[in-house]
Amino acid sequence: MDVNQLQKRFIDYTTTLVQEGFLDDQFNQLQQLQDESNPDFVFEVVSVFFQDTDRLLNELGKTLELQNVDFKKVDAHVHQLKGSSSSIGAQKVRNVCIAFRNCCEEQNIEGSLRCLQQVKHEYSLVKNKLEYLFSLEQQILAAGGSIPTWNE
Amino acid sequence: MNTLSGFPVADRRRSWGGFKTLNKEDPLSPQTFSTSELINLIVSVEDTGVGIPFEAQSRVFTPFMQVGPSISRIHGGTGIGLSISKCLVSLMKGEIGFVSEPHIGSTFTFTAVFSSGHSNSDEYKKKQISKQPKFVSSEFQGLKALVVDSRLVRAKVTRYHFQRLGIHVEVASDLNQAISCLTSVTPTINMVLVEKEAWEKDTELSDLFVVELRKYENSDPLKLFILANSIISSKTSAAKSACYTPIVIMKPLRASMLAASLQRAMGVGNKRVFRNGGLHLQSLENLLHGRQILVVDDNKVNLKVAAGALKKYGAKVECVDSGKKAIELLEPPHQFDACFMDIQMPEIDGFEATKRIREKEHNINEHVIQATHEECLKYGMDGYVSKPFEDNGRWFSGMHCDARLLSVLPNRRPHGCQTGEELMCIAWVAVSDC
């Protein structure tokens, strides 16, 4: 595939992700922050998001397995996840976090466990899609092209 | 009480009662009438402060005199402000006077003579045009707003701001009147703005109002805004109801932020156009370039995004992930021009951190800080911005160039149809993004 096709695919793919609700406008905003002085910005931010989320999901799993669930702790973790998913535009993940926090408020263990499953699911979906997007980026750069920007 | 604040004020007419320039009957007094070249301006500043004790009033313009030794200890200053003002006013061929009532407030008035700016009218016009902020206000032209406010003077100020955007304003003094307005007023209302006072007065009434609002809406959803100068109590039951979360617009109203809030809420116009042609990105670059900014957030992702956004405009950013580290770095003297601080952090939260930082800077006695505002004003914060950060000019629109710490207010958006982003508390930058 030549550079132009790759670039088109990149744009189409990002657009689809936004249309399908996986990503929201915040992700576009992040892409706009990327420039020559900060060429890997989006990749770096998303990488931190992946690391952070892996850690949080792990903690959440442990906390919810205990005999006496400490919902304050659970809520604190979900709050973090909500914040970071919001910051990168991972809309579906963030939306599950909102429901998750409601479960915490109600001290609902079953609901919380369901939410945890859901958030893990949404996270793995968006992670796969973002990883694919980054691989497209790599291909574009390797072919000598530049990543399309969103300043319409 | 027909004043902007709603509180009684000292009668300003007594502040200029002795002015020679206004006394037409005295044949010996120098009269400075306004002519086409010279303009005699009168400026009056009215406050609702503690006032000046009567026995101290005679020496108010004397250099180095303050009301008592406690003033300089609490408020600082050396007591020469008014004597300097008097000299300046005299050099500007004017007069200065005041009226003050203890526990009510003071009103100071002065006159000064200025030469007309229209003498170089072409140059003047050119300057005006280049300074014109590029508000994308034409998209609001013809819209209609209903403002609910019991205070006439304050409602006037609100109306002024809306009319600047081309929006026609109807005023109702309370929610009951507003409900009858909804049904009787034509053409149809596009948005409703309720003063916080009116909104919180009676939660049943505000609930009823929301119900009426839903009945009123047909095809175009009606946007509801609360006008507040401090955080809305989260107990507002209407706020919790699923689909009608009122958006808060912070006062004092600023044209650019108002336009931005309305645009965002109403989705008016082409979003892309706004982003590029909205607030002057160049002035944002000017404002931030080379500034040293500290970002404080326990969430690493948020830190990275905030840093990226600020660096885009040329700022030098340092990131820390705790209130404790922020306090260490902001120990005077330090090189930072501004600090963006999250409120919700474990151990030392944003409020506590700011309070401690302020204490180190000003050595302020906690009792002196007026507890008339909300929680975070008490701790010395003065502005807020919502996360996630967005790379568009409007979120810096409230920034002031001097290094004053501005107040910060948290605004936890309730769950519902709107996204529940957490708000960051900022010292030094007032930004609102509902």
XYZ file of C-alpha atoms in Angstrom:
586
model
C 0.000 0.000 0.000
C 1.360 3.392 -0.833
C 1.566 6.355 1.503
C -1.603 8.032 0.295
C -3.667 4.914 0.779
C -2.214 4.427 4.226
C -2.981 7.992 5.163
C -6.511 7.666 3.898
C -6.972 4.491 5.856
C -5.641 6.258 8.947
C -8.155 9.071 8.591
C -11.041 6.729 7.822
C -10.209 4.506 10.738
C -10.032 7.357 13.216
C -13.301 8.754 11.866
C -14.977 5.367 12.282
C -13.753 5.056 15.837
C -15.272 8.411 16.630
C -18.512 7.619 14.843
C -18.844 4.325 16.661
C -18.300 6.048 19.968
C -15.052 4.384 20.928
C -13.280 7.704 20.846
C -14.673 11.175 21.253
C -13.561 14.630 20.264
C -10.978 14.697 23.022
C -8.894 12.255 20.999
C -8.943 14.669 18.074
C -7.787 17.368 20.454
C -4.842 15.214 21.468
C -3.918 14.665 17.845
C -3.920 18.409 17.376
C -1.383 18.762 20.143
C 1.027 16.571 18.234
C 3.506 18.461 16.077
C 7.153 18.531 15.044
C 8.272 19.482 18.518
C 6.138 16.764 20.050
C 5.898 14.071 17.336
C 4.974 11.098 19.535
C 2.625 12.868 21.863
C -0.474 10.791 21.246
C 1.425 7.544 21.395
C 3.076 8.566 24.655
C -0.138 9.648 26.310
C -1.971 6.520 25.226
C 0.897 4.363 26.441
C 0.680 5.935 29.877
C -3.063 5.310 29.735
C -2.533 1.620 28.969
C -0.048 1.185 31.820
C -2.197 3.075 34.248
C -5.374 1.224 33.289
C -3.717 -2.181 33.556
C -2.682 -1.276 37.057
C -6.119 0.056 38.003
C -7.991 -2.935 36.623
C -5.696 -5.201 38.555
C -6.335 -3.275 41.779
C -10.063 -3.250 41.143
C -10.112 -7.005 40.690
C -8.302 -7.519 43.978
C -10.392 -5.047 45.931
C -13.679 -6.501 44.742
C -12.651 -10.034 45.667
C -12.236 -9.310 49.347
C -14.741 -10.404 51.972
C -15.560 -6.869 53.021
C -15.373 -4.728 49.944
C -13.993 -1.262 50.600
C -16.173 0.732 48.225
C -14.339 3.932 48.912
C -11.235 2.353 47.546
C -13.094 0.920 44.576
C -14.604 4.315 43.860
C -11.221 6.000 44.092
C -9.807 3.646 41.470
C -12.806 4.071 39.183
C -12.526 7.815 39.585
C -8.936 7.638 38.374
C -9.942 5.489 35.437
C -12.780 7.777 34.559
C -10.424 10.735 34.609
C -7.750 9.192 32.472
C -10.142 7.663 29.939
C -11.787 11.050 29.707
C -8.455 12.716 29.090
C -7.632 10.568 26.096
C -11.144 10.435 24.729
C -11.904 6.768 25.408
C -15.604 7.440 25.544
C -17.035 3.977 26.073
C -14.593 3.218 28.860
C -15.485 6.475 30.533
C -19.197 5.807 30.242
C -18.858 2.451 31.956
C -16.938 4.205 34.720
C -19.893 6.487 35.299
C -22.174 3.495 35.809
C -19.484 1.847 37.889
C -19.376 4.785 40.269
C -23.121 4.577 40.730
C -22.701 0.962 41.805
C -20.063 2.036 44.283
C -22.360 4.672 45.708
C -25.027 2.035 46.153
C -22.470 -0.406 47.570
C -23.694 -2.921 45.019
C -21.184 -5.748 44.735
C -22.813 -7.638 41.895
C -23.336 -4.472 39.913
C -19.721 -3.509 40.512
C -18.442 -6.857 39.345
C -20.533 -6.557 36.202
C -19.178 -3.088 35.619
C -15.654 -4.336 36.079
C -16.236 -6.955 33.400
C -17.739 -4.370 31.136
C -14.945 -1.900 31.624
C -12.356 -4.581 30.959
C -14.199 -5.469 27.788
C -14.447 -1.892 26.533
C -10.859 -1.251 27.449
C -9.580 -4.238 25.515
C -11.638 -3.204 22.484
C -10.357 0.353 22.444
C -6.835 -0.824 23.196
C -6.842 -3.084 20.157
C -8.175 -0.339 17.974
C -5.631 2.192 19.184
C -2.818 -0.280 18.726
C -3.960 -0.810 15.158
C -4.050 2.932 14.641
C -0.482 3.268 15.889
C 0.669 0.474 13.600
C -0.819 2.435 10.686
C 1.115 5.466 11.891
C 4.312 3.454 11.917
C 3.667 2.228 8.402
C 3.011 5.741 7.163
C 6.213 7.035 8.713
C 8.199 4.090 7.395
C 6.902 4.820 3.909
C 8.176 8.366 4.236
C 4.814 10.040 4.775
C 3.486 12.229 7.549
C 0.618 11.585 9.911
C -2.498 13.462 8.768
C -3.485 16.248 11.134
C -6.911 17.499 11.948
C -6.710 21.225 11.336
C -9.490 21.471 8.833
C -32.402 47.111 47.449
C -31.632 48.474 44.059
C -27.886 48.060 44.048
C -25.757 45.590 42.105
C -24.755 43.671 45.205
C -28.123 43.926 46.882
C -26.479 45.436 49.948
C -26.940 48.996 51.185
C -24.304 51.487 50.062
C -23.236 54.932 51.166
C -24.991 57.621 49.159
C -22.612 58.554 46.372
C -24.088 62.018 45.924
C -22.513 62.991 49.222
C -19.099 62.071 47.865
C -19.148 64.864 45.298
C -21.262 67.326 47.223
C -18.332 69.680 47.812
C -16.950 69.613 44.278
C -16.387 73.105 42.910
C -16.586 71.869 39.383
C -20.180 70.843 39.836
C -21.219 73.908 41.705
C -22.668 76.102 39.004
C -23.777 78.792 41.381
C -20.417 79.888 42.712
C -19.146 82.644 40.366
C -15.604 82.312 41.687
C -15.210 78.572 41.167
C -13.172 77.327 38.214
C -15.624 75.710 35.918
C -14.428 73.027 33.645
C -17.140 72.409 31.154
C -16.714 69.702 28.604
C -15.981 71.086 25.163
C -15.293 69.345 21.899
C -11.618 69.117 22.854
C -11.811 68.584 26.577
C -13.939 66.146 28.479
C -14.531 66.314 32.202
C -15.130 62.808 33.465
C -16.523 61.882 36.827
C -15.735 58.436 38.228
C -17.316 56.952 41.280
C -16.196 53.771 43.027
C -18.613 52.277 45.469
C -17.844 49.458 47.877
C -19.617 47.512 50.574
C -16.614 47.188 52.813
C -16.183 47.990 56.472
C -16.309 51.739 55.928
C -14.132 54.373 57.591
C -14.820 55.403 61.196
C -16.074 58.993 61.384
C -13.224 60.175 63.577
C -10.683 58.968 61.000
C -12.396 60.489 57.989
C -10.715 63.862 58.176
C -7.250 62.404 57.738
C -7.999 59.959 54.982
C -5.984 61.892 52.388
C -3.045 62.533 54.709
C 0.082 60.622 53.703
C 1.029 57.640 55.857
C -2.194 57.792 57.789
C -4.194 54.628 58.126
C -7.276 54.110 60.245
C -5.358 52.153 62.838
C -2.237 50.026 63.312
C -4.161 46.847 62.545
C -4.807 47.866 58.905
C -1.235 47.559 57.807
C -0.820 44.332 59.716
C -3.898 42.745 58.155
C -4.096 44.334 54.742
C -0.597 45.615 54.215
C 0.080 48.994 52.661
C 1.761 52.096 53.916
C -1.137 54.557 53.876
C -0.095 56.700 50.938
C -2.530 55.456 48.302
C -5.145 58.119 48.790
C -2.697 60.996 49.128
C -1.118 59.937 45.838
C -4.558 59.687 44.277
C -5.338 63.187 45.458
C -2.144 64.535 43.890
C -2.854 62.803 40.631
C -6.410 64.044 40.518
C -5.226 67.569 41.158
C -2.636 67.307 38.372
C -5.437 66.131 36.125
C -7.397 69.264 37.016
C -9.979 67.389 39.030
C -11.315 66.948 42.517
C -11.663 63.962 44.809
C -14.069 63.240 47.604
C -15.760 60.437 49.440
C -18.575 59.403 51.678
C -18.228 56.567 54.110
C -20.446 54.883 56.632
C -19.033 52.344 59.051
C -20.379 48.824 58.390
C -22.010 49.944 55.162
C -19.199 50.975 52.873
C -17.428 53.788 51.134
C -17.875 55.599 47.876
C -15.004 57.578 46.433
C -15.525 59.975 43.557
C -13.128 61.988 41.481
C -13.213 64.156 38.394
C -10.477 64.560 35.830
C -10.100 66.354 32.536
C -9.218 64.388 29.421
C -8.645 65.529 25.899
C -10.922 64.139 23.257
C -9.636 61.021 21.525
C -11.488 61.823 18.325
C -9.053 64.509 17.252
C -7.200 61.874 15.211
C -10.331 60.163 14.107
C -8.918 57.995 11.318
C -6.145 56.629 13.469
C -8.669 56.026 16.203
C -10.924 54.019 13.930
C -8.049 51.887 12.690
C -7.029 51.075 16.234
C -10.549 50.120 17.098
C -10.867 47.688 14.241
C -7.608 45.902 14.894
C -8.435 45.462 18.551
C -11.873 44.070 17.876
C -11.980 40.598 19.336
C -13.077 38.115 16.744
C -16.162 36.839 18.480
C -18.126 34.428 16.446
C -21.204 36.163 17.715
C -23.262 36.357 14.543
C -24.520 32.866 15.185
C -26.376 34.089 18.257
C -28.042 36.934 16.439
C -31.745 36.877 16.929
C -31.804 34.302 19.706
C -33.819 34.978 22.786
C -32.884 34.433 26.402
C -34.951 34.452 29.561
C -33.020 35.692 32.569
C -34.366 34.939 36.020
C -33.014 37.396 38.593
C -34.679 39.290 41.406
C -32.121 42.094 41.364
C -32.789 44.686 38.682
C -29.322 46.158 38.550
C -27.657 42.796 38.294
C -30.103 41.659 35.633
C -29.194 44.772 33.656
C -25.545 43.764 33.626
C -26.456 40.284 32.455
C -28.691 41.716 29.762
C -25.862 43.949 28.560
C -23.586 40.972 28.040
C -26.180 39.033 26.122
C -27.163 41.923 23.946
C -23.545 42.276 22.922
C -23.849 38.835 21.427
C -27.001 39.799 19.608
C -29.295 37.935 21.984
C -32.543 39.526 23.033
C -33.233 39.301 26.758
C -36.447 38.955 28.692
C -36.186 39.281 32.488
C -38.317 37.496 35.069
C -37.838 38.269 38.736
C -38.386 34.736 39.961
C -39.120 31.208 38.774
C -42.875 31.669 39.024
C -42.764 34.642 36.717
C -40.423 32.711 34.482
C -42.943 29.912 34.142
C -45.617 32.342 32.995
C -43.111 33.929 30.637
C -42.493 30.617 28.975
C -46.088 30.260 28.013
C -46.864 33.814 27.059
C -43.750 35.203 25.422
C -43.190 35.257 21.689
C -41.008 34.690 19.749
C -39.914 31.514 21.458
C -37.186 31.438 24.032
C -33.983 29.610 23.172
C -32.249 29.594 26.512
C -32.948 30.238 30.158
C -30.476 31.671 32.633
C -31.286 31.533 36.288
C -29.358 33.339 38.995
C -28.109 30.914 41.574
C -30.060 32.731 44.266
C -33.339 32.239 42.445
C -32.535 28.627 41.652
C -31.683 27.597 45.185
C -34.457 29.483 46.914
C -36.963 26.673 46.688
C -36.031 23.241 45.395
C -39.647 22.261 44.758
C -40.102 25.324 42.642
C -36.946 24.652 40.665
C -38.105 21.085 40.093
C -41.427 22.425 38.898
C -39.616 24.817 36.633
C -37.697 21.985 35.029
C -40.953 20.148 34.415
C -42.475 23.223 32.787
C -39.367 23.661 30.716
C -39.714 20.176 29.305
C -43.313 20.860 28.394
C -42.260 24.017 26.660
C -39.551 22.469 24.504
C -40.689 21.292 21.135
C -38.163 20.556 18.452
C -35.318 22.708 19.722
C -34.017 21.629 23.103
C -33.951 24.487 25.537
C -30.732 25.077 27.363
C -30.833 25.885 31.051
C -27.965 27.729 32.684
C -27.321 28.738 36.242
C -25.449 31.992 36.793
C -23.249 31.691 39.816
C -20.191 33.225 41.343
C -19.466 30.217 43.460
C -20.171 26.553 43.459
C -23.728 25.350 43.350
C -24.701 23.205 46.278
C -24.745 19.645 45.103
C -27.939 19.063 46.975
C -29.946 20.762 44.256
C -32.366 17.977 43.492
C -33.089 19.131 39.979
C -29.438 18.741 39.225
C -29.643 15.085 40.038
C -32.599 14.391 37.816
C -31.565 12.453 34.771
C -31.894 14.676 31.775
C -31.851 18.225 32.999
C -28.494 19.067 34.426
C -28.186 22.811 34.360
C -24.921 24.140 33.088
C -23.186 26.643 35.321
C -21.899 29.882 33.889
C -19.527 31.612 36.228
C -19.730 35.265 37.038
C -18.427 37.848 36.561
C -19.588 37.482 33.002
C -16.961 37.880 30.344
C -17.965 38.224 26.737
C -15.563 35.632 25.389
C -16.338 33.006 27.997
C -20.033 33.607 27.706
C -19.887 33.102 23.959
C -17.810 29.983 24.469
C -20.163 28.500 27.069
C -23.186 29.183 24.938
C -21.591 27.764 21.850
C -20.536 24.668 23.580
C -23.883 24.092 25.230
C -26.007 24.960 22.262
C -23.783 23.503 19.610
C -24.463 26.588 17.589
C -22.594 27.101 14.402
C -19.772 25.152 12.905
C -17.619 23.842 15.694
C -14.531 23.819 13.538
C -14.957 27.430 12.602
C -15.207 28.314 16.234
C -12.113 26.436 17.120
C -9.977 28.283 14.656
C -11.665 31.647 14.631
C -12.726 31.806 18.244
C -10.406 33.225 20.788
C -7.201 34.645 19.518
C -4.794 31.752 19.587
C -1.983 34.178 19.031
C -2.738 35.972 22.262
C -2.768 32.588 23.997
C 0.689 31.977 22.622
C 1.740 35.417 23.820
C 0.318 34.754 27.234
C 1.922 31.387 27.765
C 5.139 31.562 25.843
C 8.120 31.089 28.085
C 5.989 30.952 31.215
C 6.946 28.412 33.805
C 3.965 26.390 34.783
C 3.526 23.724 37.411
C 0.892 21.054 36.846
C -0.263 19.009 39.809
C -2.381 15.879 39.404
C -2.122 12.405 40.871
C -3.329 10.965 37.564
C -0.393 10.467 35.212
C -2.492 10.514 32.075
C -4.053 13.839 33.008
C -0.606 15.245 33.786
C 0.652 14.294 30.386
C -2.327 15.743 28.548
C -2.204 18.995 30.507
C 1.518 19.343 29.927
C 1.077 18.675 26.216
C -1.614 21.317 25.893
C 0.428 23.936 27.723
C 3.643 23.138 25.896
C 1.823 23.616 22.631
C 1.676 27.300 23.436
C 5.290 27.519 24.389
C 5.062 27.186 28.135
C 7.733 25.424 30.153
C 5.945 22.782 32.128
C 6.895 20.846 35.214
C 4.673 18.029 36.482
C 4.254 16.618 39.968
C 1.808 14.041 41.187
C 1.045 15.141 44.739
C -0.029 18.124 46.791
C 2.991 17.591 49.006
C 5.431 17.975 46.113
C 3.539 21.022 44.905
C 3.935 22.704 48.278
C 7.654 21.984 48.225
C 8.111 23.402 44.755
C 5.979 26.460 45.425
C 7.878 27.445 48.541
C 8.899 31.044 47.962
C 11.041 32.075 46.236
C 10.257 30.036 43.157
C 10.225 30.612 39.414
C 6.708 29.569 38.522
C 4.293 31.933 36.835
C 1.252 29.749 37.221
C 0.072 26.486 38.697
C -2.633 24.089 37.571
C -3.690 21.934 40.457
C -6.149 19.098 40.716
C -8.446 19.229 43.697
C -9.047 15.565 44.312
C -5.784 14.037 45.326
C -5.040 11.601 48.141
C -3.353 12.790 51.330
C -3.095 16.515 50.657
C -5.836 17.674 48.319
C -5.815 20.754 46.122
C -7.599 22.924 48.673
C -5.223 22.088 51.457
C -2.173 22.479 49.258
C -3.283 25.882 48.026
C -4.071 26.999 51.532
C -0.617 26.090 52.736
C 1.049 27.691 49.761
C -0.908 30.882 50.320
C -0.049 30.923 53.971
C 3.611 30.768 53.172
C 3.311 33.551 50.660
C 1.213 36.035 52.528
C 1.318 34.923 56.098
C -2.384 35.480 56.208
C -4.179 34.956 59.476
C -6.913 32.450 58.842
C -9.463 34.497 60.688
C -9.054 37.401 58.347
C -9.926 35.449 55.251
C -13.527 36.249 54.763
C -15.653 33.160 54.765
C -18.282 34.752 52.639
C -17.455 32.758 49.545
C -17.397 29.064 48.979
C -14.867 26.620 50.303
C -12.114 27.107 47.818
C -12.206 30.862 47.772
C -11.544 30.599 51.470
C -8.377 28.747 50.691
C -7.261 31.321 48.206
C -8.191 29.781 44.904
C -9.892 31.709 42.240
C -10.725 30.050 39.032
C -11.567 26.703 37.588
C -11.181 24.751 34.472
C -12.690 21.496 33.521
C -10.812 18.456 32.446
C -10.113 17.035 29.970
C -8.100 19.927 28.660
C -9.036 21.009 25.232
C -6.739 22.642 22.793
C -8.825 25.626 21.979
C -8.311 29.173 22.999
C -11.344 29.622 25.132
C -10.098 27.669 28.060
C -7.520 30.299 28.780
C -9.818 33.190 28.203
C -9.903 34.229 31.828
C -6.170 34.315 32.322
C -4.657 37.469 33.657
C -1.099 38.412 32.977
C -0.140 39.446 36.423
C 0.891 36.769 38.820
C -2.068 37.143 41.176
C -3.534 33.894 42.273
C -7.043 33.770 41.003
C -9.748 31.889 42.795
C -10.625 28.407 41.814
C -13.840 26.649 42.199
C -14.429 22.984 41.727
C -17.454 22.029 39.770
C -18.340 18.417 39.951
C -20.773 17.914 37.191
C -23.617 15.664 38.255
C -24.308 12.387 36.517
C -26.765 12.467 33.747
C -26.845 13.212 30.097
C -23.731 15.269 30.309
C -20.309 13.763 30.709
C -19.031 13.818 34.249
C -15.551 15.143 33.760
C -13.751 16.160 36.871
C -12.689 19.702 37.180
C -9.242 20.789 38.012
C -8.649 23.545 40.352
C -6.262 26.151 39.180
C -4.322 28.701 40.981
C -3.411 31.669 38.819
C -5.608 30.868 35.898
C -9.316 31.340 35.817
C -10.817 29.215 33.167
C -14.296 27.974 32.872
C -15.480 25.368 30.502
C -18.869 24.046 31.258
